[in-house]
Short mmCIF file of C-alpha atoms and ligand atoms in Angstrom, two decimals:
data_model
loop_
_atom_site.label_atom_id
_atom_site.label_comp_id
_atom_site.label_asym_id
_atom_site.label_seq_id
_atom_site.Cartn_x
_atom_site.Cartn_y
_atom_site.Cartn_z
CA UNK A 1 80.91 114.58 106.88
CA UNK A 2 81.26 111.29 104.49
CA UNK A 3 83.64 108.92 104.33
CA UNK A 4 86.77 109.16 101.86
CA UNK A 5 86.35 107.87 98.68
CA UNK A 6 88.34 105.41 96.43
CA UNK A 7 87.61 105.19 93.15
CA UNK A 8 87.58 102.18 90.43
CA UNK A 9 88.41 104.18 87.27
CA UNK A 10 89.55 107.69 86.23
CA UNK A 11 91.18 108.33 83.14
CA UNK A 12 93.29 111.66 84.08
CA UNK A 13 96.35 110.67 83.02
CA UNK A 14 95.36 110.77 79.85
CA UNK A 15 93.89 114.59 79.83
CA UNK A 16 97.71 115.28 81.28
CA UNK A 17 99.25 112.97 78.64
CA UNK A 18 97.30 114.84 75.65
CA UNK A 19 97.75 118.46 77.27
CA UNK A 20 93.95 118.79 76.84
CA UNK A 21 94.45 121.26 79.88
CA UNK A 22 96.84 123.34 78.11
CA UNK A 23 100.92 122.90 77.68
CA UNK A 24 101.52 123.94 81.49
CA UNK A 25 98.98 120.90 82.57
CA UNK A 26 99.49 119.28 86.00
CA UNK A 27 97.89 117.25 88.36
CA UNK A 28 98.90 119.60 91.07
CA UNK A 29 97.06 122.54 89.32
CA UNK A 30 93.45 123.55 89.94
CA UNK A 31 91.74 123.32 86.61
CA UNK A 32 88.37 124.13 85.27
CA UNK A 33 88.71 121.55 82.68
CA UNK A 34 88.30 117.84 83.10
CA UNK A 35 87.18 116.21 86.16
CA UNK A 36 90.03 115.48 88.52
CA UNK A 37 93.07 117.32 89.94
CA UNK A 38 94.66 117.31 93.31
CA UNK A 39 93.19 120.36 95.03
CA UNK A 40 90.17 119.18 93.68
CA UNK A 41 90.54 116.07 94.92
CA UNK A 42 91.03 117.20 98.15
CA UNK A 43 87.60 119.18 98.20
CA UNK A 44 85.61 116.26 97.14
CA UNK A 45 86.90 113.66 99.84
CA UNK A 46 88.72 111.96 96.68
CA UNK A 47 91.29 109.62 98.45
CA UNK A 48 92.48 107.90 95.41
CA UNK A 49 91.90 105.09 92.61
CA UNK A 50 92.90 103.35 89.74
CA UNK A 51 94.71 105.70 87.02
CA UNK A 52 94.26 104.21 84.02
CA UNK A 53 96.68 104.04 80.97
CA UNK A 54 94.53 104.08 77.92
CA UNK A 55 96.64 104.10 74.57
CA UNK A 56 95.05 106.59 72.39
CA UNK A 57 94.33 106.09 68.90
CA UNK A 58 96.99 107.41 66.89
CA UNK A 59 95.23 110.13 65.23
CA UNK A 60 94.53 111.56 68.94
CA UNK A 61 98.02 111.16 69.83
CA UNK A 62 100.10 114.55 70.52
CA UNK A 63 102.62 113.62 67.86
CA UNK A 64 100.28 111.64 65.34
CA UNK A 65 97.89 114.06 63.98
CA UNK A 66 95.01 116.84 65.36
CA UNK A 67 93.54 115.64 68.60
CA UNK A 68 89.92 114.64 68.39
CA UNK A 69 89.15 114.75 72.02
CA UNK A 70 88.02 112.06 74.43
CA UNK A 71 84.56 112.27 73.51
CA UNK A 72 84.62 111.75 70.33
CA UNK A 73 86.36 108.43 70.11
CA UNK A 74 84.96 105.89 67.69
CA UNK A 75 82.12 103.45 68.41
CA UNK A 76 83.93 100.59 66.75
CA UNK A 77 87.31 101.15 67.23
CA UNK A 78 90.29 99.23 65.61
CA UNK A 79 93.47 97.68 66.79
CA UNK A 80 96.51 99.72 67.64
CA UNK A 81 100.31 98.97 66.48
CA UNK A 82 102.25 97.55 69.35
CA UNK A 83 105.08 99.54 69.11
CA UNK A 84 103.23 102.83 69.62
CA UNK A 85 101.43 101.21 72.25
CA UNK A 86 104.24 100.28 74.13
CA UNK A 87 105.74 103.77 73.57
CA UNK A 88 103.12 105.61 74.67
CA UNK A 89 101.99 103.49 77.91
CA UNK A 90 105.49 104.18 79.15
CA UNK A 91 104.65 107.95 78.52
CA UNK A 92 101.18 107.72 80.21
CA UNK A 93 102.77 105.73 83.02
CA UNK A 94 105.72 107.98 83.72
CA UNK A 95 103.43 111.10 84.16
CA UNK A 96 102.13 109.02 87.23
CA UNK A 97 105.63 108.21 88.49
CA UNK A 98 106.88 111.81 87.81
CA UNK A 99 103.95 113.21 89.97
CA UNK A 100 104.44 110.95 92.85
CA UNK A 101 108.08 111.95 92.84
CA UNK A 102 106.99 115.83 92.60
CA UNK A 103 104.23 115.48 95.11
CA UNK A 104 106.27 115.82 98.09
CA UNK A 105 104.46 113.02 99.90
CA UNK A 106 101.22 113.98 99.05
CA UNK A 107 100.44 110.90 96.08
CA UNK A 108 101.54 107.38 96.43
CA UNK A 109 101.34 104.53 93.68
CA UNK A 110 100.21 101.90 96.03
CA UNK A 111 101.00 97.95 95.38
CA UNK A 112 99.57 96.57 98.28
CA UNK A 113 96.03 96.74 100.08
CA UNK A 114 97.95 97.77 103.41
CA UNK A 115 99.27 100.55 101.69
CA UNK A 116 95.82 102.40 100.56
CA UNK A 117 94.59 101.81 104.08
CA UNK A 118 97.48 103.68 105.56
CA UNK A 119 97.07 106.62 102.81
CA UNK A 120 93.57 106.84 103.45
CA UNK A 121 94.21 107.16 107.15
CA UNK A 122 97.06 109.64 106.41
CA UNK A 123 95.51 111.97 103.90
CA UNK A 124 98.16 111.02 101.06
CA UNK A 125 96.34 110.27 97.54
CA UNK A 126 96.58 106.49 96.61
CA UNK A 127 96.65 105.66 93.32
CA UNK A 128 96.92 101.86 91.56
CA UNK A 129 98.74 102.07 88.18
CA UNK A 130 96.02 100.31 85.86
CA UNK A 131 96.29 99.69 82.25
CA UNK A 132 92.88 99.93 80.34
CA UNK A 133 93.71 97.25 77.42
CA UNK A 134 97.08 95.38 77.23
CA UNK A 135 98.06 96.71 74.04
CA UNK A 136 101.44 97.58 75.40
CA UNK A 137 101.82 93.77 76.58
CA UNK A 138 103.82 91.46 74.16
CA UNK A 139 102.00 87.91 73.74
CA UNK A 140 105.37 86.55 75.22
CA UNK A 141 104.14 88.57 78.34
CA UNK A 142 107.78 90.21 79.04
CA UNK A 143 106.67 93.58 79.28
CA UNK A 144 103.73 92.48 81.97
CA UNK A 145 106.56 91.35 84.13
CA UNK A 146 108.38 94.56 83.45
CA UNK A 147 105.47 96.56 84.03
CA UNK A 148 104.32 94.39 87.26
CA UNK A 149 107.93 95.46 88.83
CA UNK A 150 107.19 98.99 88.16
CA UNK A 151 103.77 98.77 90.16
CA UNK A 152 101.42 97.53 87.77
CA UNK A 153 98.58 95.89 89.92
CA UNK A 154 95.71 95.86 87.64
CA UNK A 155 94.80 94.98 84.29
CA UNK A 156 91.76 95.17 81.87
CA UNK A 157 92.38 92.96 79.11
CA UNK A 158 90.76 95.01 76.63
CA UNK A 159 89.09 98.54 75.75
CA UNK A 160 86.42 98.41 73.71
CA UNK A 161 88.59 97.36 70.39
CA UNK A 162 90.28 94.15 69.63
CA UNK A 163 93.92 93.29 70.35
CA UNK A 164 95.94 90.06 70.65
CA UNK A 165 94.39 88.71 73.74
CA UNK A 166 90.46 89.43 73.39
CA UNK A 167 87.76 91.41 71.99
CA UNK A 168 86.40 94.46 73.90
CA UNK A 169 82.47 95.71 73.32
CA UNK A 170 81.70 98.35 71.32
CA UNK A 171 79.67 101.38 72.14
CA UNK A 172 76.31 99.98 71.10
CA UNK A 173 72.89 101.01 72.45
CA UNK A 174 70.57 99.01 72.84
CA UNK A 175 72.89 96.24 72.45
CA UNK A 176 74.00 92.63 74.42
CA UNK A 177 77.54 92.43 75.61
CA UNK A 178 77.73 89.30 73.40
CA UNK A 179 79.16 90.89 70.42
CA UNK A 180 82.33 89.06 69.20
CA UNK A 181 84.91 86.00 69.95
CA UNK A 182 86.26 84.91 73.58
CA UNK A 183 89.80 84.99 74.71
CA UNK A 184 92.45 84.17 72.31
CA UNK A 185 95.12 81.61 73.53
CA UNK A 186 97.34 84.29 74.29
CA UNK A 187 94.74 85.92 76.52
CA UNK A 188 94.42 82.89 78.21
CA UNK A 189 98.12 82.75 78.83
CA UNK A 190 97.56 86.55 80.14
CA UNK A 191 94.90 85.55 82.57
CA UNK A 192 96.99 82.52 84.48
CA UNK A 193 100.01 85.19 84.28
CA UNK A 194 97.98 88.13 86.16
CA UNK A 195 96.54 85.39 88.69
CA UNK A 196 100.47 84.04 89.63
CA UNK A 197 101.60 87.70 89.82
CA UNK A 198 98.52 89.09 91.74
CA UNK A 199 97.70 91.34 89.27
CA UNK A 200 93.54 92.32 89.43
CA UNK A 201 91.96 91.67 85.85
CA UNK A 202 89.11 93.95 85.06
CA UNK A 203 86.04 92.96 82.97
CA UNK A 204 84.83 96.32 82.36
CA UNK A 205 85.18 96.42 78.66
CA UNK A 206 85.22 92.69 77.81
CA UNK A 207 82.67 91.23 75.41
CA UNK A 208 80.41 88.69 76.99
CA UNK A 209 82.19 85.36 75.65
CA UNK A 210 85.50 86.77 76.72
CA UNK A 211 83.88 87.53 80.28
CA UNK A 212 83.08 83.72 80.58
CA UNK A 213 86.33 82.72 79.38
CA UNK A 214 87.99 84.61 82.10
CA UNK A 215 85.25 83.44 85.04
CA UNK A 216 85.97 80.03 83.92
CA UNK A 217 90.14 80.59 84.11
CA UNK A 218 90.61 82.92 87.23
CA UNK A 219 91.22 82.01 90.67
CA UNK A 220 90.84 85.53 91.56
CA UNK A 221 87.23 87.43 92.40
CA UNK A 222 85.57 88.85 89.11
CA UNK A 223 85.61 92.72 88.77
CA UNK A 224 84.50 95.33 86.83
CA UNK A 225 85.50 98.62 88.03
CA UNK A 226 83.28 100.96 85.78
CA UNK A 227 80.35 99.46 84.58
CA UNK A 228 76.59 99.72 85.51
CA UNK A 229 73.33 97.33 85.33
CA UNK A 230 72.19 96.27 81.67
CA UNK A 231 68.54 95.57 82.87
CA UNK A 232 68.17 99.24 83.56
CA UNK A 233 70.47 100.61 80.46
CA UNK A 234 70.76 98.52 78.04
CA UNK A 235 74.08 99.36 76.69
CA UNK A 236 76.53 97.09 75.45
CA UNK A 237 78.98 98.35 78.03
CA UNK A 238 76.45 97.15 81.11
CA UNK A 239 76.44 93.71 83.14
CA UNK A 240 73.90 91.43 82.60
CA UNK A 241 71.74 89.55 85.46
CA UNK A 242 73.81 86.34 85.00
CA UNK A 243 77.26 88.23 84.74
CA UNK A 244 76.37 89.97 88.08
CA UNK A 245 75.60 86.57 89.35
CA UNK A 246 78.58 85.11 88.73
CA UNK A 247 80.41 88.00 89.86
CA UNK A 248 78.74 87.41 93.05
CA UNK A 249 79.63 83.62 93.18
CA UNK A 250 83.34 84.70 92.88
CA UNK A 251 82.95 87.15 95.50
CA UNK A 252 83.90 90.12 93.20
CA UNK A 253 82.76 93.53 92.82
CA UNK A 254 81.31 96.15 90.42
CA UNK A 255 82.16 100.19 90.63
CA UNK A 256 79.71 102.45 89.44
CA UNK A 257 80.23 104.30 86.25
CA UNK A 258 79.10 107.91 86.22
CA UNK A 259 78.43 108.08 82.46
CA UNK A 260 74.96 109.47 81.85
CA UNK A 261 75.06 107.22 78.39
CA UNK A 262 75.88 103.99 80.68
CA UNK A 263 72.96 105.19 83.25
CA UNK A 264 69.95 106.46 81.54
CA UNK A 265 67.14 104.12 80.34
CA UNK A 266 67.52 105.71 76.74
CA UNK A 267 70.96 105.45 76.51
CA UNK A 268 71.29 109.45 75.51
CA UNK A 269 74.16 111.66 76.19
CA UNK A 270 72.02 114.05 78.46
CA UNK A 271 73.73 115.49 81.30
CA UNK A 272 70.52 116.59 82.86
CA UNK A 273 70.49 113.17 84.42
CA UNK A 274 69.77 113.06 88.52
CA UNK A 275 71.84 111.49 90.77
CA UNK A 276 68.92 109.56 92.00
CA UNK A 277 69.02 107.25 88.95
CA UNK A 278 72.68 106.28 89.69
CA UNK A 279 71.33 105.43 93.40
CA UNK A 280 68.64 103.16 91.18
CA UNK A 281 71.96 101.28 89.57
CA UNK A 282 73.55 100.93 93.19
CA UNK A 283 70.26 99.77 94.63
CA UNK A 284 70.20 97.26 91.99
CA UNK A 285 73.78 96.38 92.49
CA UNK A 286 73.43 95.78 95.95
CA UNK A 287 70.11 93.64 95.43
CA UNK A 288 72.12 91.42 93.30
CA UNK A 289 75.70 91.36 94.55
CA UNK A 290 75.21 91.93 98.51
CA UNK A 291 76.47 95.49 100.15
CA UNK A 292 79.98 94.15 100.14
CA UNK A 293 80.48 93.93 96.33
CA UNK A 294 79.30 97.55 95.16
CA UNK A 295 81.57 100.56 95.04
CA UNK A 296 82.20 103.51 92.74
CA UNK A 297 84.25 103.63 89.27
CA UNK A 298 83.54 107.04 88.38
CA UNK A 299 85.30 107.27 84.73
CA UNK A 300 86.25 110.77 85.75
CA UNK A 301 88.02 112.27 82.87
CA UNK A 302 86.76 109.87 80.68
CA UNK A 303 82.95 110.23 79.91
CA UNK A 304 80.22 112.83 80.46
CA UNK A 305 79.33 113.23 84.02
CA UNK A 306 75.83 114.66 85.09
CA UNK A 307 75.67 118.31 85.82
CA UNK A 308 74.13 117.50 88.97
CA UNK A 309 77.70 116.33 90.15
CA UNK A 310 79.90 118.56 87.83
CA UNK A 311 83.18 117.29 88.69
CA UNK A 312 85.19 115.18 91.60
CA UNK A 313 84.00 118.05 93.94
CA UNK A 314 80.26 116.85 93.22
CA UNK A 315 80.84 113.25 94.62
CA UNK A 316 79.59 113.81 98.20
CA UNK A 317 76.42 114.68 96.65
CA UNK A 318 76.07 111.25 95.30
CA UNK A 319 77.06 110.01 98.97
CA UNK A 320 74.19 112.08 100.11
CA UNK A 321 72.01 110.81 97.97
CA UNK A 322 72.45 107.23 99.11
CA UNK A 323 71.83 108.60 102.29
CA UNK A 324 68.64 110.19 101.62
CA UNK A 325 67.62 106.70 100.38
CA UNK A 326 68.13 105.08 103.42
CA UNK A 327 71.59 103.79 103.59
CA UNK A 328 73.27 103.69 107.00
CA UNK A 329 76.85 105.11 107.64
CA UNK A 330 78.49 101.69 107.34
CA UNK A 331 76.95 100.82 103.99
CA UNK A 332 77.74 104.20 102.70
CA UNK A 333 81.67 103.06 104.05
CA UNK A 334 81.63 100.21 102.28
CA UNK A 335 80.65 101.84 98.98
CA UNK A 336 82.71 104.45 99.35
CA UNK A 337 85.80 102.55 99.65
CA UNK A 338 85.91 99.72 102.28
CA UNK A 339 84.76 96.88 99.29
CA UNK A 340 87.43 97.95 97.11
CA UNK A 341 90.18 97.52 99.59
CA UNK A 342 88.41 94.12 100.60
CA UNK A 343 88.77 92.72 96.89
CA UNK A 344 91.98 94.29 96.31
CA UNK A 345 93.27 92.44 99.52
CA UNK A 346 91.97 89.13 98.21
CA UNK A 347 93.11 89.69 94.84
CA UNK A 348 96.75 90.82 95.49
CA UNK A 349 97.53 88.37 98.57
CA UNK A 350 97.13 85.53 95.82
CA UNK A 351 100.23 86.82 93.52
ZN1 LIG B 401 86.59 102.68 80.24
#
């Protein structure tokens, strides 16, 4: 029996918004499509995590043209229209709040670390409202205040595209994450405002100059919710040893991404990737960060998962692979959920 998993990133709201699972798509119906729904979460010991609002390009929007599918987003994406972004983010966030209301107590949108602990003990699925890219937030930060009051507790300043605040890393391989300019003045104001409110900043899609700008400004732990090790897989999306050292220094953490292309040394989108390779990344992260600063950040419904896992029901197989590598029960519990609660407690308390 493995500990409940609290997870750093999923894109399930997007699949429900785009109705990739059909017109009746619901979080409560077991689907063979995608990676995550409530019945499969229960089966896989998934106790909750960060539910991302990621605004798709207008060509992917249900009313904006032919949906191109999550797996086909461009390697170098362009910026989005602010009004479209706000409208879409409100639509996606409403799916999470409606799911909570319809769940009859089975799903809770959490705003404190105490609420996460209560949910994990009680068997209620704990969902953090997270924005993956700040396109829906105006440079005056009015929308930030409103979304915070609604429940926003985590924000990636960028996805892998430019916006008013910073520039994201494109999906390049092999590549350094040093791909463009750092934060704009509005981006620096956004960091200060998130510190003041106690909104966690997620660095996973930020380019390297932006990463160092945040590191110099923020008073919170540095966190990358769904990124892997650049030394093992030289994707622009992964973290260099210098970045890992800064994350450790800040007492932050990294969540392991399950995307095969961010894990394999060849960067190939090959689903025939053994779970032992994921344990190699976890070993490296533990060696560089310490056992208290490593967690899981699946990227369910937003990436190519290895066949050996399949979907959220296969997640315990990764914990089994950790046990086989010699991790004891206390270490597996930290990676499964305790480290996320520790870092969120520290980050949210300061707000
Ligand atoms: Zn992502």
